[in-house]
PDB file of C-alpha atoms in Angstrom:
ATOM      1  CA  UNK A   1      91.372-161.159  51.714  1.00 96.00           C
ATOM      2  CA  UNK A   2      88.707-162.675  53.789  1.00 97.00           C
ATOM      3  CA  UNK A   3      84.997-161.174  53.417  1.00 98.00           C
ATOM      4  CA  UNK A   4      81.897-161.716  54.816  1.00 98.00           C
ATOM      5  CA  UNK A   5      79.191-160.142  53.351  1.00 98.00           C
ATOM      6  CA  UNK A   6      75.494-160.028  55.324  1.00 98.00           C
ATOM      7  CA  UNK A   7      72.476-159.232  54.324  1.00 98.00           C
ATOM      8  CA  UNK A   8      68.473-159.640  54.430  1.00 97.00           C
ATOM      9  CA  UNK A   9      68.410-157.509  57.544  1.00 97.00           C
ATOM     10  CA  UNK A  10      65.278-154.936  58.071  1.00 97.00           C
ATOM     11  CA  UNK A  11      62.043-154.048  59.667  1.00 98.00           C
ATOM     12  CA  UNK A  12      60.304-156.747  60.458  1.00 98.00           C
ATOM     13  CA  UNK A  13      56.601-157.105  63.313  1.00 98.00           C
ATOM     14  CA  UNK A  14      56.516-158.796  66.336  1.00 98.00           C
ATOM     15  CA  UNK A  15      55.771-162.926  65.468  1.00 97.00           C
ATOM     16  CA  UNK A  16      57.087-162.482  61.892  1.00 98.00           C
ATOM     17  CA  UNK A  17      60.022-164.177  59.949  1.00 98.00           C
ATOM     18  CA  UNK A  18      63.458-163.187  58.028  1.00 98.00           C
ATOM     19  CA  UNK A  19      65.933-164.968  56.739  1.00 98.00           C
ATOM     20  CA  UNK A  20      69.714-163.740  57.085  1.00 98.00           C
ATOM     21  CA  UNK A  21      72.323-164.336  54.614  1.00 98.00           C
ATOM     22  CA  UNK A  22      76.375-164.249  54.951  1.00 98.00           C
ATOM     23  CA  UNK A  23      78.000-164.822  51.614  1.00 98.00           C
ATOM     24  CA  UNK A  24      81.997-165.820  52.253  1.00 98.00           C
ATOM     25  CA  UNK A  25      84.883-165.474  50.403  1.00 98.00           C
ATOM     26  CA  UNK A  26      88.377-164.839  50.427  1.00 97.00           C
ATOM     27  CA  UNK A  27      89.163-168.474  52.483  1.00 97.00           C
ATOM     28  CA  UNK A  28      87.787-171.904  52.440  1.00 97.00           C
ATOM     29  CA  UNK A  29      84.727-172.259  53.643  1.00 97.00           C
ATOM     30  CA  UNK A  30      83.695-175.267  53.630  1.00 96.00           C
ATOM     31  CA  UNK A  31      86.914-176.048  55.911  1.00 96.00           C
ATOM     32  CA  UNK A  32      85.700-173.497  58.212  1.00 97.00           C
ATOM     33  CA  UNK A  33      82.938-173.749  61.510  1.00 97.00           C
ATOM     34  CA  UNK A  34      80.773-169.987  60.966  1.00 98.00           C
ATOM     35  CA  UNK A  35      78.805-168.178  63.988  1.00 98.00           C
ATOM     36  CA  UNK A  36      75.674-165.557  64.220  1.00 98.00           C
ATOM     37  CA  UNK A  37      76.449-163.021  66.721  1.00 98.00           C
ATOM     38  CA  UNK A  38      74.102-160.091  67.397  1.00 98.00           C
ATOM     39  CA  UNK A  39      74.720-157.009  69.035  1.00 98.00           C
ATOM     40  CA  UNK A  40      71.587-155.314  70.814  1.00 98.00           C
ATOM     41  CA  UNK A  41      71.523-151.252  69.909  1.00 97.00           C
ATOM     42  CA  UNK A  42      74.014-149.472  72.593  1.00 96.00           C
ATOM     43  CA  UNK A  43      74.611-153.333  74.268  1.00 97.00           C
ATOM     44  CA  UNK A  44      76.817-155.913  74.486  1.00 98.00           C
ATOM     45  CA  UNK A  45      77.855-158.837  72.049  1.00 98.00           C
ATOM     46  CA  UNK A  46      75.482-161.985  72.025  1.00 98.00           C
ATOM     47  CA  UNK A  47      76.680-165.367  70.831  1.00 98.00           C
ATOM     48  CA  UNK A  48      73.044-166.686  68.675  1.00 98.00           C
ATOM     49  CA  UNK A  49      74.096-169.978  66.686  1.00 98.00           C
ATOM     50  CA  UNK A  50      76.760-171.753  64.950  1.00 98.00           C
ATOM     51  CA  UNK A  51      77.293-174.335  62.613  1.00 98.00           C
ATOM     52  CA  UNK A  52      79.914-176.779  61.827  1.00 96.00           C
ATOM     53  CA  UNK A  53      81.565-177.446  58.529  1.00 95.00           C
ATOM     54  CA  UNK A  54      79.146-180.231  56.818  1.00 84.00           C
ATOM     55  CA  UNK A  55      76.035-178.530  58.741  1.00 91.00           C
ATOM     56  CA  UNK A  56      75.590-181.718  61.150  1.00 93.00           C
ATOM     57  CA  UNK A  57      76.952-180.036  63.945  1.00 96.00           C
ATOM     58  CA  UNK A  58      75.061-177.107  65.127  1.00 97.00           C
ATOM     59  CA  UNK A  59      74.533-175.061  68.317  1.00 97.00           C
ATOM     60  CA  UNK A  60      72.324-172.558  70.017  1.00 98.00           C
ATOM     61  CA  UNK A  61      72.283-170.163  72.334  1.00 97.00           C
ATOM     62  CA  UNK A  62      69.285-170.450  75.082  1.00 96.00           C
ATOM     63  CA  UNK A  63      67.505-167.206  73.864  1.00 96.00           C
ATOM     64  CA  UNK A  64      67.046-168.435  70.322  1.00 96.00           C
ATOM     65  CA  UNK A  65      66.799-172.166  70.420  1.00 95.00           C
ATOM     66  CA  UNK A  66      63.520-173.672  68.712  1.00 95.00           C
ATOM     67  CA  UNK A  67      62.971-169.994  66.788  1.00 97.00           C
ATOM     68  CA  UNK A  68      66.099-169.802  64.744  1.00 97.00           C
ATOM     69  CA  UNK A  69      67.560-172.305  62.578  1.00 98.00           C
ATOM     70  CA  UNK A  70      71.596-172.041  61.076  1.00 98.00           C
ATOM     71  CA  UNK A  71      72.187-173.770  57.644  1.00 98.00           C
ATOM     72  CA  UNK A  72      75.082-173.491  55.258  1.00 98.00           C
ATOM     73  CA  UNK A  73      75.518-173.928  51.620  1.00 97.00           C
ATOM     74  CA  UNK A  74      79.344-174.689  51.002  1.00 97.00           C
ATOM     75  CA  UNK A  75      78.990-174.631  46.829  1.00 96.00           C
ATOM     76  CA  UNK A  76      77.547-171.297  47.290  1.00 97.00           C
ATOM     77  CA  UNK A  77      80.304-170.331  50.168  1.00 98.00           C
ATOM     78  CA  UNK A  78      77.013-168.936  52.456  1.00 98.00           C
ATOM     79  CA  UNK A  79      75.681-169.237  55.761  1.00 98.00           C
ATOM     80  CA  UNK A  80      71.975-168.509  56.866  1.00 98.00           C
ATOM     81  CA  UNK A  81      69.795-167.504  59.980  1.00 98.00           C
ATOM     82  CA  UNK A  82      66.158-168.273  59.493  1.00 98.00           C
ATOM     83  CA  UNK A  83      64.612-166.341  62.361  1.00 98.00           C
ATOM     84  CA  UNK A  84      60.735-167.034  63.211  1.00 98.00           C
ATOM     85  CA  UNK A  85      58.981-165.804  65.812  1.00 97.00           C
ATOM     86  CA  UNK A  86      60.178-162.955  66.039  1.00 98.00           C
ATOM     87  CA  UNK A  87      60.294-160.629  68.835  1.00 97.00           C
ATOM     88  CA  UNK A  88      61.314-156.921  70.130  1.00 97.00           C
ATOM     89  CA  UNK A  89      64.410-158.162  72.185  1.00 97.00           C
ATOM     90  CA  UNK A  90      65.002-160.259  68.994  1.00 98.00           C
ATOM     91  CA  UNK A  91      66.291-156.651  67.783  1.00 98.00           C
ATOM     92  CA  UNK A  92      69.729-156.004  67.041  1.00 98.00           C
ATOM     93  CA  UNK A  93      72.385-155.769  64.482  1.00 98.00           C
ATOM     94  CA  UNK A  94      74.023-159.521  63.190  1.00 98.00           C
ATOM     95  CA  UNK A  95      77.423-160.206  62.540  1.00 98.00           C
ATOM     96  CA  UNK A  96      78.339-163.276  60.577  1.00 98.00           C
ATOM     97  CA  UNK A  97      81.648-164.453  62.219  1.00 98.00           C
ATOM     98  CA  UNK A  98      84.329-166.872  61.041  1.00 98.00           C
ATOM     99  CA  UNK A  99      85.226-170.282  63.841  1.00 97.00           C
ATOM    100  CA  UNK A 100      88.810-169.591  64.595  1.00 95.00           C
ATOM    101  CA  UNK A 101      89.543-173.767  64.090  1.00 90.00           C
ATOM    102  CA  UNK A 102      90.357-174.885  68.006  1.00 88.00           C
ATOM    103  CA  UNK A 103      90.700-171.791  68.896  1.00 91.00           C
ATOM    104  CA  UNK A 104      87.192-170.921  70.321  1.00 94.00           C
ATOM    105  CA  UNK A 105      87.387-167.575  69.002  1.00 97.00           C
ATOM    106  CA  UNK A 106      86.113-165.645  65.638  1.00 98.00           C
ATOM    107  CA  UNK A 107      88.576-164.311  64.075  1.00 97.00           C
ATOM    108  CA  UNK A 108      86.614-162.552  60.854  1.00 98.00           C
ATOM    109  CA  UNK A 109      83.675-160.893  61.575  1.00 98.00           C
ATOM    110  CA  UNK A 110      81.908-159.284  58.787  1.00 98.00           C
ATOM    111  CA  UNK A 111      80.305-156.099  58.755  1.00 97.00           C
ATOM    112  CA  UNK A 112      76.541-156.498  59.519  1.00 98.00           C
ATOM    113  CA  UNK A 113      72.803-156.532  58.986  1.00 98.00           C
ATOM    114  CA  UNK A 114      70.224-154.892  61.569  1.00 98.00           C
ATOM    115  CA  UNK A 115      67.202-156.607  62.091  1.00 98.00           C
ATOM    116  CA  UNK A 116      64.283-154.385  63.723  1.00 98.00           C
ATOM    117  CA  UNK A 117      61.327-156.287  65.231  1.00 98.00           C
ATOM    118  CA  UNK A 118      58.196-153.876  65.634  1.00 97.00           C
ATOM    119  CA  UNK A 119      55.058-153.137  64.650  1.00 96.00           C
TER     120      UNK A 119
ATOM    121  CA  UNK B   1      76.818-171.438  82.037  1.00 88.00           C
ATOM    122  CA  UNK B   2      79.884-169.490  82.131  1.00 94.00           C
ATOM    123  CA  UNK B   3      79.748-165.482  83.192  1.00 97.00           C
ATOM    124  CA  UNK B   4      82.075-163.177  82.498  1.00 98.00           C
ATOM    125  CA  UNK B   5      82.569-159.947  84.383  1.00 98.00           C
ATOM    126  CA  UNK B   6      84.784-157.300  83.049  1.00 98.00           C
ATOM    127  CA  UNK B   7      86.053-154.468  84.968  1.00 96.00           C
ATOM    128  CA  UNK B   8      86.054-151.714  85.148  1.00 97.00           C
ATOM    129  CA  UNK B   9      83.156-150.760  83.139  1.00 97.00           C
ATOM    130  CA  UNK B  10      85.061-147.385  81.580  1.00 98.00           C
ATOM    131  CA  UNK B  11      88.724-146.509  81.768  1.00 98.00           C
ATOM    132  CA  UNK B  12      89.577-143.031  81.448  1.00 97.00           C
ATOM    133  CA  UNK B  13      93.250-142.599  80.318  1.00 97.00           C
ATOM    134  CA  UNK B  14      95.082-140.417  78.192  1.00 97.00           C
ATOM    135  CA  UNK B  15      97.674-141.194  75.368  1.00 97.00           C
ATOM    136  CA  UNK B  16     100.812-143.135  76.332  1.00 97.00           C
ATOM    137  CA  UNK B  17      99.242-144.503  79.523  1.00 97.00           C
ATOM    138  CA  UNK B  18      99.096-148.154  80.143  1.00 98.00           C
ATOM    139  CA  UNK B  19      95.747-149.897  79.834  1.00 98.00           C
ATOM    140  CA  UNK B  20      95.049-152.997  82.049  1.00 98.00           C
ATOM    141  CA  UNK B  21      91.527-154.740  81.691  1.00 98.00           C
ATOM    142  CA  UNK B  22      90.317-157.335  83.748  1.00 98.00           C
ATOM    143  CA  UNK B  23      87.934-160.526  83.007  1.00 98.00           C
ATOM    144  CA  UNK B  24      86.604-162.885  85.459  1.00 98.00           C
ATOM    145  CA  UNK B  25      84.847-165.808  85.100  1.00 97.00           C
ATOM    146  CA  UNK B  26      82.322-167.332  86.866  1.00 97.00           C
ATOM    147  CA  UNK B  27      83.871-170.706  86.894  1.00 95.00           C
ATOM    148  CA  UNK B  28      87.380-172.227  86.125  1.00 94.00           C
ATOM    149  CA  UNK B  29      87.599-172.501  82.871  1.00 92.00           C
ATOM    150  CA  UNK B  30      90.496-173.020  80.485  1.00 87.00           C
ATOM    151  CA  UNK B  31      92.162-170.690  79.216  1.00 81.00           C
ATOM    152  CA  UNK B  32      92.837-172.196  75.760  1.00 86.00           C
ATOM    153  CA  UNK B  33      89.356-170.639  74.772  1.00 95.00           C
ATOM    154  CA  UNK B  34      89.330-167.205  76.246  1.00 97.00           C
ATOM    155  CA  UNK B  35      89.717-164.389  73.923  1.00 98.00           C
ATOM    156  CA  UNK B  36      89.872-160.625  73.945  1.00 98.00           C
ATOM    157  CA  UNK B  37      88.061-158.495  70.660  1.00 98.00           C
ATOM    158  CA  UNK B  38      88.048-154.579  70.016  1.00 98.00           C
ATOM    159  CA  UNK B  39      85.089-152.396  68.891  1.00 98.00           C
ATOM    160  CA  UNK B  40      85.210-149.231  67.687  1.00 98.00           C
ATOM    161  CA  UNK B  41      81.811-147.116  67.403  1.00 95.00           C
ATOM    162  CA  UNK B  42      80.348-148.179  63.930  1.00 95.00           C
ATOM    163  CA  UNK B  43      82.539-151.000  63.101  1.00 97.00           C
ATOM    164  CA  UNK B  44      82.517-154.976  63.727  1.00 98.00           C
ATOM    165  CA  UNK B  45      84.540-156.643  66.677  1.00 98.00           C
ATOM    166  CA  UNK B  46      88.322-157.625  66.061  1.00 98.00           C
ATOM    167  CA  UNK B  47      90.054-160.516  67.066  1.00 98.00           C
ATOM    168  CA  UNK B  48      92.924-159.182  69.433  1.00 98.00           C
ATOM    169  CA  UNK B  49      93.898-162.631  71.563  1.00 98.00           C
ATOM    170  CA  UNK B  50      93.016-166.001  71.599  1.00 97.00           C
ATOM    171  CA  UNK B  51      94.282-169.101  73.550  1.00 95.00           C
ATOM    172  CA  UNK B  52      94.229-166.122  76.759  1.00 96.00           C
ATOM    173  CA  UNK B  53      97.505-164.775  75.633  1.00 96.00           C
ATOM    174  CA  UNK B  54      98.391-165.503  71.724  1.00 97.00           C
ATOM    175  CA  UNK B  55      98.103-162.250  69.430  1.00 98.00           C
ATOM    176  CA  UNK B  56      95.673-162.882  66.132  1.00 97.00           C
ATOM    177  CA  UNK B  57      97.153-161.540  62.865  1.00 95.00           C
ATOM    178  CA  UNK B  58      98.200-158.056  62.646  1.00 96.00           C
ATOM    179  CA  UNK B  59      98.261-157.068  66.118  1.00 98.00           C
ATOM    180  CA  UNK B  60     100.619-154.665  67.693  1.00 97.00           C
ATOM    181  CA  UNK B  61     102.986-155.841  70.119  1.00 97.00           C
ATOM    182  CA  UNK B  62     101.355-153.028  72.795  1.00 98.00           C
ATOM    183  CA  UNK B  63      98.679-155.486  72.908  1.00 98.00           C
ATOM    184  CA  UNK B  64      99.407-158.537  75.596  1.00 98.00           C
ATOM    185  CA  UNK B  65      96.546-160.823  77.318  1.00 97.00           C
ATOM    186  CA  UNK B  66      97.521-163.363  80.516  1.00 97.00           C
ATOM    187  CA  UNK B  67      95.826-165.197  82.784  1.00 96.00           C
ATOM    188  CA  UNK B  68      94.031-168.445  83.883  1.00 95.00           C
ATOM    189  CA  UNK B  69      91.683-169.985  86.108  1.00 95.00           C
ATOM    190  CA  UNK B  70      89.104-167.679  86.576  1.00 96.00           C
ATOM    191  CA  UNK B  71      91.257-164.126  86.201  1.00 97.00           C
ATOM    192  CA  UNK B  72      92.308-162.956  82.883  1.00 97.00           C
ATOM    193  CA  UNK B  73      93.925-159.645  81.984  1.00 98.00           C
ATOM    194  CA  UNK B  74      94.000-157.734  78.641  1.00 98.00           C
ATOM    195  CA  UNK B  75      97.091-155.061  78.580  1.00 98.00           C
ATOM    196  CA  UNK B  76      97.693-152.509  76.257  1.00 98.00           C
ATOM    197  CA  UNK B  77     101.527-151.373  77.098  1.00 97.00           C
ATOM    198  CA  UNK B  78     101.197-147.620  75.506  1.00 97.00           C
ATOM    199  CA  UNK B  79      97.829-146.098  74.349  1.00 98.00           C
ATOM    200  CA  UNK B  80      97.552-145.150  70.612  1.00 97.00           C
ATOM    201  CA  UNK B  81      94.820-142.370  69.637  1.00 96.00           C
ATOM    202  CA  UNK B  82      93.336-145.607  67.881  1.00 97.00           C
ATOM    203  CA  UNK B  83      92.784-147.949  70.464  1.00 98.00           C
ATOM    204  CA  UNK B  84      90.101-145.817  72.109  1.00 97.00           C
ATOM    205  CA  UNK B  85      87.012-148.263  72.230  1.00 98.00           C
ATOM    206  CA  UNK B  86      85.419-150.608  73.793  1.00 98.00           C
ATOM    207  CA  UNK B  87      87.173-154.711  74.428  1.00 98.00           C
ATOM    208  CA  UNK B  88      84.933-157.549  75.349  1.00 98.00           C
ATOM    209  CA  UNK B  89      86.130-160.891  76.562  1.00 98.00           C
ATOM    210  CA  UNK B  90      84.877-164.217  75.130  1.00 98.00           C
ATOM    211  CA  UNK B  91      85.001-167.770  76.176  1.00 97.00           C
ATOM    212  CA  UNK B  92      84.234-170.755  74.780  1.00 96.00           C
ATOM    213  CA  UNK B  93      82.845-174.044  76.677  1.00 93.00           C
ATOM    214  CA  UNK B  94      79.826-177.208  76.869  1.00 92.00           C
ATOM    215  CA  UNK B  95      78.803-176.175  73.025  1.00 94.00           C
ATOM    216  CA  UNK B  96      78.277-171.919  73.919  1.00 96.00           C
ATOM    217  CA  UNK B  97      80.093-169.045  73.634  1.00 97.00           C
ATOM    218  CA  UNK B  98      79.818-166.099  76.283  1.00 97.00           C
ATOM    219  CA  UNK B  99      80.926-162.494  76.084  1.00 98.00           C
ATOM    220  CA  UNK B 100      81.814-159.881  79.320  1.00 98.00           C
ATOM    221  CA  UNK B 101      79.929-157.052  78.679  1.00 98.00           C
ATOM    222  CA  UNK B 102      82.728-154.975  78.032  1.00 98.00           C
ATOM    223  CA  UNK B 103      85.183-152.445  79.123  1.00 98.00           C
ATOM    224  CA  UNK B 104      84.953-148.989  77.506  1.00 98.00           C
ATOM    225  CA  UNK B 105      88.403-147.057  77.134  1.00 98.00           C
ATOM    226  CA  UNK B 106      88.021-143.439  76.924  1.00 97.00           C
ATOM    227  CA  UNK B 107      90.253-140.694  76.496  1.00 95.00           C
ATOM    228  CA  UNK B 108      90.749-138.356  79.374  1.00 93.00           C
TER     229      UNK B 108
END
């Protein structure tokens, strides 16, 4: 059974840093391409970041790009969001999601971490 | 950047009904990377359809997606008590993934 597992979510001021972690099992991971996506409180879903399988391929979305950095540790089956800078519309709750392979889809999403940026 | 407007924004229907949600993009765009997820209040998205029109793992039959070029359509044949919630639309293009900002479906 695939899992993803988040955590490291929380209150957190405006400017300051956390560090997200997605811990993976159930598949293999270091075959597979992993997202960020957040979800704003009563909004939409927001594509943040992803990262390819060996961690040389990585991608941002416009919002985030030079404040957030993706990295992956395949012997620990994990993926990470280090978030800096961080501000109110940085607030939401993040889903770690599984690359559907060519697909250009997620298909495993795990269940979530909220991150709160105030003072 | 790709946009993707879903309509309508809520769908009021009761049990049984057909469901028929629509996506358009901004752009032609292919449909190999458009995909349909369901979110129920509390609870991470689901992968319904990728590839505009292929069913992930799991899904009922009641659940269909078509389309291309800029028009894409999410059906649900028969409305279960469990499929109230709220779909979103995704594509995939240039490096970026977008989302619609979702169609609500509501019992009446």
């Amino acid at each position: 059974e695939v899992q993803l597992v988040e955590s490291g979510g929380g209150l957190v001021q405006p400017g300051g840093s956390l560090r997200l972690a997605c811990a993976a099992s159930g598949f293999t991971f270091s075959n597979s391409g992993m997202s960020w996506v957040r979800q704003a409180p009563g909004k939409g879903l927001e594509w943040v970041s992803y990262i390819g399988t060996s961690s040389t391929t990585t991608y941002y979305s416009d919002s985030v790009r030079g404040r957030i950095t993706i990295s992956r540790d395949n012997a620990k089956e994990s993926v990470y969001l280090q978030m800096n800078s961080l501000r109110a519309e940085d607030t939401a709750v993040y889903y770690c999601a599984k690359y559907y392979s060519g697909m250009g889809s997620f298909d495993y999403w795990g269940q979530g971490t909220l991150v709160t940026v105030s003072s | 950047e790709v946009v993707l407007t879903q309509s309508p924004g809520t769908l009021s229907l009761s049990p049984g009904e057909r469901a028929t949600l629509s996506c358009r993009a901004s752009q032609s765009v292919t449909s190999n990377y458009i995909a349909w997820y369901q979110q129920k209040l509390g609870q991470a998205p689901r992968l319904l359809i990728y590839g505009a029109s292929s069913r992930a793992t799991g899904i009922p039959d009641r659940f269909s997606g078509s389309g291309s070029g800029t028009d894409f359509t999410l059906t649900i044949s028969r409305l279960e008590p469990e499929d109230f919630a709220v779909y979103y639309c995704q594509h995939y293009g240039n490096s970026r993934w977008t989302f619609g900002q979702g169609t609500k479906v509501e019992i009446k």
